[in-house]
Amino acid sequence: MTSIPQLIFAFMQIGITAFGGGLSTLPLIEYQLVTKNGWMGVEEFNQMVAVSQVTPGPIAINAATFAGYQQAGFWGSFASTLALVAAPLMALSIILFLLQRVSPEKSKNFKLMLRPVVAGLLTLSIISPFTSTWNNGAVAIALFAVGVGLIKFSKFFKENPATMLIIFGIFGAFFLR
């Protein structure tokens, strides 16, 4: 059983350092839950992400609620979710206060500096699930590359991405078990 202050501290760190939202938070959540604290294994983390994606609401909040409940029951769930939301709200309020008091040029430069951070986090969020799949992710990465190529160079798939998702879903169901 994990203590509630440990959950609060972990999810405050996730909330404050997660830029870009959505999938870009997954590497940070995985680091806290799997690598740093050992609250769950990689397979369990991937299952939690899958459940978080199919339930309504943002992935990070669903993950905080799930992990908090798993570790410390209702109050752990409540504390984790609150910490995830409250920490960035406080940080953003302070940053907004400071950005309103500096020149527009400095404000623009700060926002431009965040772009590589978000790009890196999004890249990690794509790579992480692939590495836990068949053949250390090689097949999944190849399928991803094929999918990007089809959308970029095929007029049919660019206009009908749902068709490509169905084809890749069927392929995955039969060959990536």
GROMACS .gro file of C-alpha atoms in nm:
model
  177
    1MET     CA    1   0.000   0.000   0.000
    2THR     CA    2   0.137   0.338  -0.105
    3SER     CA    3   0.096   0.641   0.114
    4ILE     CA    4  -0.120   0.928  -0.006
    5PRO     CA    5   0.163   1.188   0.025
    6GLN     CA    6   0.374   0.972  -0.211
    7LEU     CA    7   0.089   0.968  -0.464
    8ILE     CA    8   0.039   1.343  -0.430
    9PHE     CA    9   0.408   1.415  -0.483
   10ALA     CA   10   0.431   1.183  -0.786
   11PHE     CA   11   0.123   1.325  -0.959
   12MET     CA   12   0.219   1.685  -0.879
   13GLN     CA   13   0.547   1.619  -1.062
   14ILE     CA   14   0.357   1.477  -1.358
   15GLY     CA   15   0.113   1.767  -1.362
   16ILE     CA   16   0.381   2.036  -1.347
   17THR     CA   17   0.618   1.883  -1.602
   18ALA     CA   18   0.361   1.763  -1.859
   19PHE     CA   19   0.355   2.002  -2.152
   20GLY     CA   20   0.137   1.941  -2.456
   21GLY     CA   21  -0.131   1.735  -2.285
   22GLY     CA   22  -0.278   1.403  -2.393
   23LEU     CA   23  -0.028   1.149  -2.516
   24SER     CA   24   0.272   1.366  -2.433
   25THR     CA   25   0.211   1.295  -2.063
   26LEU     CA   26   0.242   0.917  -2.102
   27PRO     CA   27   0.623   0.899  -2.070
   28LEU     CA   28   0.607   1.104  -1.750
   29ILE     CA   29   0.329   0.890  -1.606
   30GLU     CA   30   0.512   0.571  -1.704
   31TYR     CA   31   0.833   0.696  -1.542
   32GLN     CA   32   0.658   0.774  -1.213
   33LEU     CA   33   0.439   0.463  -1.197
   34VAL     CA   34   0.667   0.197  -1.347
   35THR     CA   35   1.031   0.305  -1.332
   36LYS     CA   36   1.065   0.532  -1.030
   37ASN     CA   37   0.805   0.402  -0.785
   38GLY     CA   38   0.744   0.049  -0.916
   39TRP     CA   39   0.371   0.071  -0.851
   40MET     CA   40   0.297  -0.135  -1.164
   41GLY     CA   41   0.472  -0.326  -1.440
   42VAL     CA   42   0.498  -0.226  -1.806
   43GLU     CA   43   0.217  -0.460  -1.914
   44GLU     CA   44  -0.009  -0.334  -1.637
   45PHE     CA   45   0.076   0.024  -1.735
   46ASN     CA   46  -0.018  -0.045  -2.098
   47GLN     CA   47  -0.348  -0.195  -1.983
   48MET     CA   48  -0.413   0.115  -1.770
   49VAL     CA   49  -0.344   0.339  -2.071
   50ALA     CA   50  -0.584   0.132  -2.283
   51VAL     CA   51  -0.857   0.165  -2.020
   52SER     CA   52  -0.781   0.539  -1.986
   53GLN     CA   53  -0.821   0.588  -2.359
   54VAL     CA   54  -1.160   0.421  -2.383
   55THR     CA   55  -1.311   0.595  -2.081
   56PRO     CA   56  -1.434   0.953  -2.103
   57GLY     CA   57  -1.191   1.223  -1.998
   58PRO     CA   58  -0.825   1.307  -2.038
   59ILE     CA   59  -0.578   1.018  -2.027
   60ALA     CA   60  -0.369   1.169  -1.746
   61ILE     CA   61  -0.666   1.223  -1.517
   62ASN     CA   62  -0.800   0.874  -1.584
   63ALA     CA   63  -0.455   0.731  -1.516
   64ALA     CA   64  -0.420   0.930  -1.192
   65THR     CA   65  -0.761   0.816  -1.077
   66PHE     CA   66  -0.689   0.452  -1.163
   67ALA     CA   67  -0.338   0.440  -1.015
   68GLY     CA   68  -0.442   0.629  -0.703
   69TYR     CA   69  -0.731   0.391  -0.643
   70GLN     CA   70  -0.512   0.089  -0.703
   71GLN     CA   71  -0.249   0.211  -0.456
   72ALA     CA   72  -0.456   0.372  -0.177
   73GLY     CA   73  -0.826   0.327  -0.244
   74PHE     CA   74  -1.078   0.608  -0.280
   75TRP     CA   75  -0.870   0.873  -0.100
   76GLY     CA   76  -0.562   0.783  -0.304
   77SER     CA   77  -0.767   0.823  -0.619
   78PHE     CA   78  -0.903   1.158  -0.503
   79ALA     CA   79  -0.562   1.287  -0.393
   80SER     CA   80  -0.384   1.175  -0.713
   81THR     CA   81  -0.640   1.336  -0.939
   82LEU     CA   82  -0.647   1.658  -0.738
   83ALA     CA   83  -0.265   1.677  -0.730
   84LEU     CA   84  -0.245   1.622  -1.106
   85VAL     CA   85  -0.483   1.911  -1.173
   86ALA     CA   86  -0.397   2.157  -0.893
   87ALA     CA   87  -0.019   2.163  -0.942
   88PRO     CA   88  -0.020   2.280  -1.304
   89LEU     CA   89  -0.302   2.527  -1.235
   90MET     CA   90  -0.089   2.691  -0.969
   91ALA     CA   91   0.221   2.684  -1.190
   92LEU     CA   92   0.033   2.824  -1.490
   93SER     CA   93  -0.117   3.100  -1.278
   94ILE     CA   94   0.231   3.205  -1.168
   95ILE     CA   95   0.371   3.182  -1.524
   96LEU     CA   96   0.078   3.382  -1.663
   97PHE     CA   97   0.130   3.647  -1.397
   98LEU     CA   98   0.499   3.673  -1.491
   99LEU     CA   99   0.442   3.665  -1.870
  100GLN     CA  100   0.198   3.954  -1.844
  101ARG     CA  101   0.474   4.162  -1.690
  102VAL     CA  102   0.746   4.098  -1.950
  103SER     CA  103   0.779   4.221  -2.306
  104PRO     CA  104   0.581   4.044  -2.581
  105GLU     CA  105   0.912   3.937  -2.738
  106LYS     CA  106   1.023   3.752  -2.423
  107SER     CA  107   0.681   3.596  -2.391
  108LYS     CA  108   0.698   3.472  -2.752
  109ASN     CA  109   1.050   3.333  -2.699
  110PHE     CA  110   0.933   3.140  -2.393
  111LYS     CA  111   0.650   2.982  -2.590
  112LEU     CA  112   0.890   2.890  -2.873
  113MET     CA  113   1.124   2.722  -2.625
  114LEU     CA  114   0.844   2.487  -2.519
  115ARG     CA  115   0.796   2.342  -2.870
  116PRO     CA  116   1.096   2.103  -2.865
  117VAL     CA  117   0.992   1.982  -2.519
  118VAL     CA  118   0.644   1.894  -2.643
  119ALA     CA  119   0.785   1.730  -2.957
  120GLY     CA  120   1.019   1.515  -2.747
  121LEU     CA  121   0.741   1.408  -2.510
  122LEU     CA  122   0.514   1.316  -2.801
  123THR     CA  123   0.793   1.111  -2.957
  124LEU     CA  124   0.845   0.924  -2.630
  125SER     CA  125   0.473   0.857  -2.603
  126ILE     CA  126   0.482   0.689  -2.944
  127ILE     CA  127   0.796   0.484  -2.882
  128SER     CA  128   0.705   0.355  -2.535
  129PRO     CA  129   0.400   0.141  -2.631
  130PHE     CA  130   0.586   0.001  -2.933
  131THR     CA  131   0.870  -0.135  -2.722
  132SER     CA  132   0.635  -0.357  -2.523
  133THR     CA  133   0.485  -0.523  -2.830
  134TRP     CA  134   0.589  -0.815  -3.044
  135ASN     CA  135   0.963  -0.835  -3.138
  136ASN     CA  136   1.053  -0.541  -2.916
  137GLY     CA  137   0.836  -0.309  -3.119
  138ALA     CA  138   1.005  -0.358  -3.457
  139VAL     CA  139   0.685  -0.472  -3.626
  140ALA     CA  140   0.478  -0.197  -3.462
  141ILE     CA  141   0.729   0.070  -3.565
  142ALA     CA  142   0.730  -0.068  -3.921
  143LEU     CA  143   0.348  -0.060  -3.928
  144PHE     CA  144   0.353   0.295  -3.797
  145ALA     CA  145   0.596   0.398  -4.073
  146VAL     CA  146   0.381   0.227  -4.337
  147GLY     CA  147   0.071   0.403  -4.200
  148VAL     CA  148   0.239   0.745  -4.211
  149GLY     CA  149   0.359   0.673  -4.564
  150LEU     CA  150   0.012   0.567  -4.678
  151ILE     CA  151  -0.148   0.881  -4.538
  152LYS     CA  152   0.122   1.104  -4.684
  153PHE     CA  153   0.147   0.950  -5.033
  154SER     CA  154  -0.184   0.775  -5.099
  155LYS     CA  155  -0.478   0.992  -5.198
  156PHE     CA  156  -0.725   0.717  -5.108
  157PHE     CA  157  -0.599   0.670  -4.752
  158LYS     CA  158  -0.559   1.045  -4.702
  159GLU     CA  159  -0.928   1.089  -4.784
  160ASN     CA  160  -1.037   0.770  -4.601
  161PRO     CA  161  -0.822   0.724  -4.290
  162ALA     CA  162  -1.092   0.510  -4.127
  163THR     CA  163  -1.036   0.245  -4.396
  164MET     CA  164  -0.669   0.232  -4.309
  165LEU     CA  165  -0.749   0.198  -3.938
  166ILE     CA  166  -0.980  -0.095  -4.011
  167ILE     CA  167  -0.718  -0.269  -4.228
  168PHE     CA  168  -0.444  -0.217  -3.966
  169GLY     CA  169  -0.681  -0.327  -3.689
  170ILE     CA  170  -0.757  -0.654  -3.871
  171PHE     CA  171  -0.386  -0.708  -3.938
  172GLY     CA  172  -0.304  -0.646  -3.574
  173ALA     CA  173  -0.580  -0.878  -3.451
  174PHE     CA  174  -0.447  -1.169  -3.656
  175PHE     CA  175  -0.070  -1.117  -3.653
  176LEU     CA  176   0.023  -0.919  -3.340
  177ARG     CA  177  -0.121  -1.134  -3.064
   0.00000   0.00000   0.00000
